[in-house]
PDB file of C-alpha atoms in Angstrom:
ATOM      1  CA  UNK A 855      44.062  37.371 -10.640  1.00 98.00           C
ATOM      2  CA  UNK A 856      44.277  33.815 -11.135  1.00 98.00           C
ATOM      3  CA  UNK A 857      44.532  32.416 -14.840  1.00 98.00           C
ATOM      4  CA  UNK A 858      44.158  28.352 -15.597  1.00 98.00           C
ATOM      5  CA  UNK A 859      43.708  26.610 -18.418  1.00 96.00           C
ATOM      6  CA  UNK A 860      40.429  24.151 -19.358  1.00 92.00           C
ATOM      7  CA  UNK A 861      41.016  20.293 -20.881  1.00 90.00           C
ATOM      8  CA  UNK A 862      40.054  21.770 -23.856  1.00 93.00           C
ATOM      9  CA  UNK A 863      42.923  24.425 -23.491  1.00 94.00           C
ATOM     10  CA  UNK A 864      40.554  27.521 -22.974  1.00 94.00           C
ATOM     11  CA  UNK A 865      42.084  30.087 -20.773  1.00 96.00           C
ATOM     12  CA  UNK A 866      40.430  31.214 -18.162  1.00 95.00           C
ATOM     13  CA  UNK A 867      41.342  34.162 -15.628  1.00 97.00           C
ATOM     14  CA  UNK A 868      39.640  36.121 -12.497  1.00 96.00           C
ATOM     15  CA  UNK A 869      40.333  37.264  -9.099  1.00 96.00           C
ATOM     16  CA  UNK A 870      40.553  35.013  -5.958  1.00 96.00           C
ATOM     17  CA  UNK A 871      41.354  36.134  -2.684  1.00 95.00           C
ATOM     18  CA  UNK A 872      44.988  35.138  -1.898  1.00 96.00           C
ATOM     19  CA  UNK A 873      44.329  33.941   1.931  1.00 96.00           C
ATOM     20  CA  UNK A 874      48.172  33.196   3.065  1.00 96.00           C
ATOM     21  CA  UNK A 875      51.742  32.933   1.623  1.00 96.00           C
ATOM     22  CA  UNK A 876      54.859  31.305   2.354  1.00 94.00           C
ATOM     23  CA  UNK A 877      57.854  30.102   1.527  1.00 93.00           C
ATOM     24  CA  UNK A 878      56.510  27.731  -0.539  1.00 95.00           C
ATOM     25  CA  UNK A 879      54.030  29.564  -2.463  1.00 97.00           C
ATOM     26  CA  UNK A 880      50.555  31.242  -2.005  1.00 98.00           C
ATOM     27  CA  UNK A 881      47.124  30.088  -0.824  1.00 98.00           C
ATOM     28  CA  UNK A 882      44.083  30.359  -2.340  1.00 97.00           C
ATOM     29  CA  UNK A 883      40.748  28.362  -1.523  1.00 97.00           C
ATOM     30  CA  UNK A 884      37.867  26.979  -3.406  1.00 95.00           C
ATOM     31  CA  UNK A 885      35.094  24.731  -4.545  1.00 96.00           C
ATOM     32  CA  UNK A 886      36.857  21.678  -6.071  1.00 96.00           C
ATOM     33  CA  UNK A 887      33.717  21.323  -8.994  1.00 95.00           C
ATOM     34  CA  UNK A 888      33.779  24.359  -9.392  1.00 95.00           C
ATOM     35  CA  UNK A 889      35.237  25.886 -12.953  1.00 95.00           C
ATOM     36  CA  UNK A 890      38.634  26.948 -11.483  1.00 96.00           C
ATOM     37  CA  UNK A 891      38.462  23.634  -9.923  1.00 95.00           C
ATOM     38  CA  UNK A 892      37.642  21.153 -12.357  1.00 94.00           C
ATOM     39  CA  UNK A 893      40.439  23.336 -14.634  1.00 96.00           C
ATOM     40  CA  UNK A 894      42.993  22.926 -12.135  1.00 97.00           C
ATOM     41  CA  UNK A 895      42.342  18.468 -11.525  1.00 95.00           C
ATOM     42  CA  UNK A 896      43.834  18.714 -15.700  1.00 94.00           C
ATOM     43  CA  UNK A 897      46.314  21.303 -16.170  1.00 96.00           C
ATOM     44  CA  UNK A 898      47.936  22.446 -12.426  1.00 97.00           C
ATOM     45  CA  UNK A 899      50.329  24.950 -14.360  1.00 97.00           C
ATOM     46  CA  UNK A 900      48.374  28.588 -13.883  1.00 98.00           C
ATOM     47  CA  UNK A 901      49.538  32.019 -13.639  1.00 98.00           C
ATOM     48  CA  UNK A 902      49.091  34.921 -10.756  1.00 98.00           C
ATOM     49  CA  UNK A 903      48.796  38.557 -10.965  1.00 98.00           C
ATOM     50  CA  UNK A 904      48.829  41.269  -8.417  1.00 97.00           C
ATOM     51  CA  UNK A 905      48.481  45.167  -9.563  1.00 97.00           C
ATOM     52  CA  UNK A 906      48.475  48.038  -8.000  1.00 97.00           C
ATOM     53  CA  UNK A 907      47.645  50.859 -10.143  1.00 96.00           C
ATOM     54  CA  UNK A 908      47.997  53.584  -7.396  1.00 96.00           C
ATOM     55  CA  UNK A 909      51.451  52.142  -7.142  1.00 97.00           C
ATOM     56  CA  UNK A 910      52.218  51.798 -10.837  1.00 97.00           C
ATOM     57  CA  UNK A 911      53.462  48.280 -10.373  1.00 98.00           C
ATOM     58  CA  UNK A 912      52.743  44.392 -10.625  1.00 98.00           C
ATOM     59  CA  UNK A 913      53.889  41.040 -10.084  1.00 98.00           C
ATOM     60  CA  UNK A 914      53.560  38.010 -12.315  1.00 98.00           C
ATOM     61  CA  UNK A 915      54.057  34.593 -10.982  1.00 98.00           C
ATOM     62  CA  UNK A 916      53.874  31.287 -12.854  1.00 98.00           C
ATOM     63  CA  UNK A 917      54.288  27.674 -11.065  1.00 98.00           C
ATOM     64  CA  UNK A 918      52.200  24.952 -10.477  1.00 98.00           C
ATOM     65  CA  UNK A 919      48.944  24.785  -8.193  1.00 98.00           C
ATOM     66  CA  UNK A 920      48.952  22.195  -5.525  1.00 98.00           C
ATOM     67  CA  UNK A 921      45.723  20.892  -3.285  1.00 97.00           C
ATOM     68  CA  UNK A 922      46.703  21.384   0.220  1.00 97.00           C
ATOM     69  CA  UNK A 923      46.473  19.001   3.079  1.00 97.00           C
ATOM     70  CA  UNK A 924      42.867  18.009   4.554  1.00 96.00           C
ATOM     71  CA  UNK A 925      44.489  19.449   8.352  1.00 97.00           C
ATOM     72  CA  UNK A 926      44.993  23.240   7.075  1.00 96.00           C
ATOM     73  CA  UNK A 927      41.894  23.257   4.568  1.00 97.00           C
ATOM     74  CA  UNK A 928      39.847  22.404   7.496  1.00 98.00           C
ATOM     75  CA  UNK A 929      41.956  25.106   9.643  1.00 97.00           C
ATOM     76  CA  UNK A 930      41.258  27.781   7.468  1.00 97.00           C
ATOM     77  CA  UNK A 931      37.757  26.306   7.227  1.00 97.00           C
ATOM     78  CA  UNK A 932      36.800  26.289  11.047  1.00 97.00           C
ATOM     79  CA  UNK A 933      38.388  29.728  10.528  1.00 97.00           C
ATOM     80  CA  UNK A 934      35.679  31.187   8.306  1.00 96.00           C
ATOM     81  CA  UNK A 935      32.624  32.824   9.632  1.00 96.00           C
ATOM     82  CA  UNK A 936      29.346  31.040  10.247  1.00 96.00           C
ATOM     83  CA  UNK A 937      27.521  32.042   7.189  1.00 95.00           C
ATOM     84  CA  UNK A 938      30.560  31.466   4.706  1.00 96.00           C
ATOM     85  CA  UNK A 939      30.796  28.071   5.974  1.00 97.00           C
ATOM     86  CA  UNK A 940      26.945  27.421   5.016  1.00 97.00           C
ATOM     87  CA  UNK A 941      27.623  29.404   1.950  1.00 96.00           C
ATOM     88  CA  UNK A 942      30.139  27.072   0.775  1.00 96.00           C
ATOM     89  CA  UNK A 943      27.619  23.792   1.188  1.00 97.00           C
ATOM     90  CA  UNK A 944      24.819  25.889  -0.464  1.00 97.00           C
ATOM     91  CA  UNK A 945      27.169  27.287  -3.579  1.00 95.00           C
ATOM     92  CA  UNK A 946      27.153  24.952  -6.492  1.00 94.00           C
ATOM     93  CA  UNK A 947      30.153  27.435  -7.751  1.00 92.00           C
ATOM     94  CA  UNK A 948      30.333  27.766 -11.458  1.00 92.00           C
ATOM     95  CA  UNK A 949      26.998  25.501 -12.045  1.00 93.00           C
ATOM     96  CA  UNK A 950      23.747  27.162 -13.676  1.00 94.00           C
ATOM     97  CA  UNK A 951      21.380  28.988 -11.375  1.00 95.00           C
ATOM     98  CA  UNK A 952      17.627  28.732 -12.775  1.00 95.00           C
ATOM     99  CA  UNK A 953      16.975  31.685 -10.108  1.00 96.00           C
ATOM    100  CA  UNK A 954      17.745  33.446  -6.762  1.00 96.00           C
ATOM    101  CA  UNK A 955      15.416  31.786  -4.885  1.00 97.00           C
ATOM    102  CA  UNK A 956      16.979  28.261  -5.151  1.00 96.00           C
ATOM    103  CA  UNK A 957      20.010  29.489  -4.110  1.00 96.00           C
ATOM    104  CA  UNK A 958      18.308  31.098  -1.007  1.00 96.00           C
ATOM    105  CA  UNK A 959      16.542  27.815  -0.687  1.00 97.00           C
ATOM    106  CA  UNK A 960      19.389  25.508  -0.863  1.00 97.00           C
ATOM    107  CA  UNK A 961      21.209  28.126   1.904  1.00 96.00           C
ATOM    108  CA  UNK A 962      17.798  27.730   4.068  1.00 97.00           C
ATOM    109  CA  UNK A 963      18.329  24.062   3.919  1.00 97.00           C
ATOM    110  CA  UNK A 964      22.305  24.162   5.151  1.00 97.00           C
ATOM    111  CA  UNK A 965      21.229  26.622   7.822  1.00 97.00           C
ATOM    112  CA  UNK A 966      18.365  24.205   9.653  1.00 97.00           C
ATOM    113  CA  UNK A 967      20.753  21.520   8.818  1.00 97.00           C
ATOM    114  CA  UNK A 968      23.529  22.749  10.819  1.00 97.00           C
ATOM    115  CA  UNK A 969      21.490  24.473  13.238  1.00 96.00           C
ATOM    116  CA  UNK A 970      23.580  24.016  16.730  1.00 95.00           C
ATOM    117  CA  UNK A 971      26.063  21.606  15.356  1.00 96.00           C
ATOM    118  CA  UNK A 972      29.645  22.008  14.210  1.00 96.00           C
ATOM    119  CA  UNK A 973      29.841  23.079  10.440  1.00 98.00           C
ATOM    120  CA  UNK A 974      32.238  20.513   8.830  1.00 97.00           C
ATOM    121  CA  UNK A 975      34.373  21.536   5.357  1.00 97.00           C
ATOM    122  CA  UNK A 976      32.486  19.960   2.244  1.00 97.00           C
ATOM    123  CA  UNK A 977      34.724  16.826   0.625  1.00 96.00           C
ATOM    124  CA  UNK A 978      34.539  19.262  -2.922  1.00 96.00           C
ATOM    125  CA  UNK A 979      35.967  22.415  -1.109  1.00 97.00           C
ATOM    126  CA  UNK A 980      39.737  23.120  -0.197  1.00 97.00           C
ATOM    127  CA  UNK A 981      42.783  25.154  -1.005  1.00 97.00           C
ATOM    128  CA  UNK A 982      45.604  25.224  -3.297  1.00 98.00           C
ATOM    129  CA  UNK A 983      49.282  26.591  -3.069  1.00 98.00           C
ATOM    130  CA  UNK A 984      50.684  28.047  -6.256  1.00 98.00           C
ATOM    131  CA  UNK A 985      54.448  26.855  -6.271  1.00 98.00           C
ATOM    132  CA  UNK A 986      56.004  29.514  -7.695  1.00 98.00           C
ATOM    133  CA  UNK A 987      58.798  28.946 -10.883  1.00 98.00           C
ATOM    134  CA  UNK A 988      58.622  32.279 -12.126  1.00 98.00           C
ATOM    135  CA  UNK A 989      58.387  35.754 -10.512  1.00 98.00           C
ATOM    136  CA  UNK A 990      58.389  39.112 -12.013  1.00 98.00           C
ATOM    137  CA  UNK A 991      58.186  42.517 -10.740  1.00 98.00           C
ATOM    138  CA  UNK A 992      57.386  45.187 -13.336  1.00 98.00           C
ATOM    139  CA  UNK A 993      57.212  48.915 -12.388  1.00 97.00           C
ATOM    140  CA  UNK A 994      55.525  51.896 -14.282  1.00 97.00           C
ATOM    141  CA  UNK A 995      58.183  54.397 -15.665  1.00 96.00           C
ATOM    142  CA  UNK A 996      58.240  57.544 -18.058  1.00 95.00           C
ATOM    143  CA  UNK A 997      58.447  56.866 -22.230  1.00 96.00           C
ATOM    144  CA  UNK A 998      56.881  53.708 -21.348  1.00 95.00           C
ATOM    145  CA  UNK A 999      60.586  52.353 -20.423  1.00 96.00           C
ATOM    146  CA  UNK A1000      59.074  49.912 -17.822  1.00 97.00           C
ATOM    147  CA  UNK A1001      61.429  48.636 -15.203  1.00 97.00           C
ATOM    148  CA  UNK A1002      61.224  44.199 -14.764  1.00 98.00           C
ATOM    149  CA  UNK A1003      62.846  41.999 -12.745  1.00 98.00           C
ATOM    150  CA  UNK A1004      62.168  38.120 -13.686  1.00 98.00           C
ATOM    151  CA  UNK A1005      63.684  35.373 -11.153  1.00 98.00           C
ATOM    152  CA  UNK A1006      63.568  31.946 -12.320  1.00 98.00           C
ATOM    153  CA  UNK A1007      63.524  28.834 -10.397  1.00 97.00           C
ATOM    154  CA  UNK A1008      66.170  26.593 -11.332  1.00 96.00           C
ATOM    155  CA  UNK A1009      66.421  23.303  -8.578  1.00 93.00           C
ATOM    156  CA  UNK A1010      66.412  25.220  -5.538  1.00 91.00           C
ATOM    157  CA  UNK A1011      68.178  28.785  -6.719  1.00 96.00           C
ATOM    158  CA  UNK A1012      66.060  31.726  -8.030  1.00 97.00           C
ATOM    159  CA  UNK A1013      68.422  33.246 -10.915  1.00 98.00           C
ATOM    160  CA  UNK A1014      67.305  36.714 -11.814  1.00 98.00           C
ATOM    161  CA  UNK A1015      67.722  38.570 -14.800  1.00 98.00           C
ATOM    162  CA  UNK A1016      66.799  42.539 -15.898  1.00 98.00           C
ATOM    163  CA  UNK A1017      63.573  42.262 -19.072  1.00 97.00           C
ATOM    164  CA  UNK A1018      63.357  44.861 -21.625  1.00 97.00           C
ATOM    165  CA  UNK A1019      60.302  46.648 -21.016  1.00 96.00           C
TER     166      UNK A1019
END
């Protein structure tokens, strides 16, 4: 789950698929006009969550969302198959839809359009890494006595300190 915030400081949340992580954070792609786009050109500061309810635990992560370079958005691109790459010219993500058929219309069009030729990555779709600053790992436990673990990034040390639950 993936929360942002608008330019008129509404806060938004909803799943993405986390694609890669690193070192240096985790990787997420999208349509740059898109709502979770346009959010993240004003306020880059969002917040991650992963549950597992079979496993009675979750991790929080706070930090800052970074576009990443043209070379690996058009890696994971090239990566993606045929019809997600159309999908992704023929998607205005987050814009109205007047009905189904436009959007099968406007996929129609991408599909003759690319017929036999190399599918490039749209300019208005890439992917972001979510710097982490703050990480948390919460377990269930009995009488609602929750176990947490917060690590904080301070420079380049991660300090860690026990939560009440």
């Amino acid at each position: 789950n993936l929360a942002t915030v608008s330019s008129s400081l509404q806060p938004t949340s909803r799943m993405v698929l986390l694609k890669s992580f690193n070192i240096n954070g985790f990787v997420f792609y999208t349509n740059l006009n898109s709502k979770k786009g346009e959010a993240l050109k004003n306020n880059s500061q969002v917040a991650l969550n992963f549950y597992w309810k079979s496993m009675q635990r979750q991790v929080c992560i706070e930090g800052k969302a970074k576009i990443i370079s043209r070379q690996e958005a058009d890696k994971y691109f090239d990566s993606r198959p045929k019809k997600s790459r159309i999908s992704a010219w023929a998607s205005k993500q987050s814009f109205e839809l007047k009905n189904r058929e436009e959007l099968e219309n406007r996929l129609t069009k991408y599909k003759k359009k690319f017929e036999g030729l190399k599918i490039p990555r749209p300019k208005n779709w890439s992917g972001f890494i979510v710097e982490p600053q703050l990480i948390e790992f919460w377990q269930k436990m009995p009488s609602r006595l929750h176990d947490r673990t917060q690590f904080v990034k301070v420079n380049y040390d991660w300090i860690s300190r026990k939560l009440y639950p």
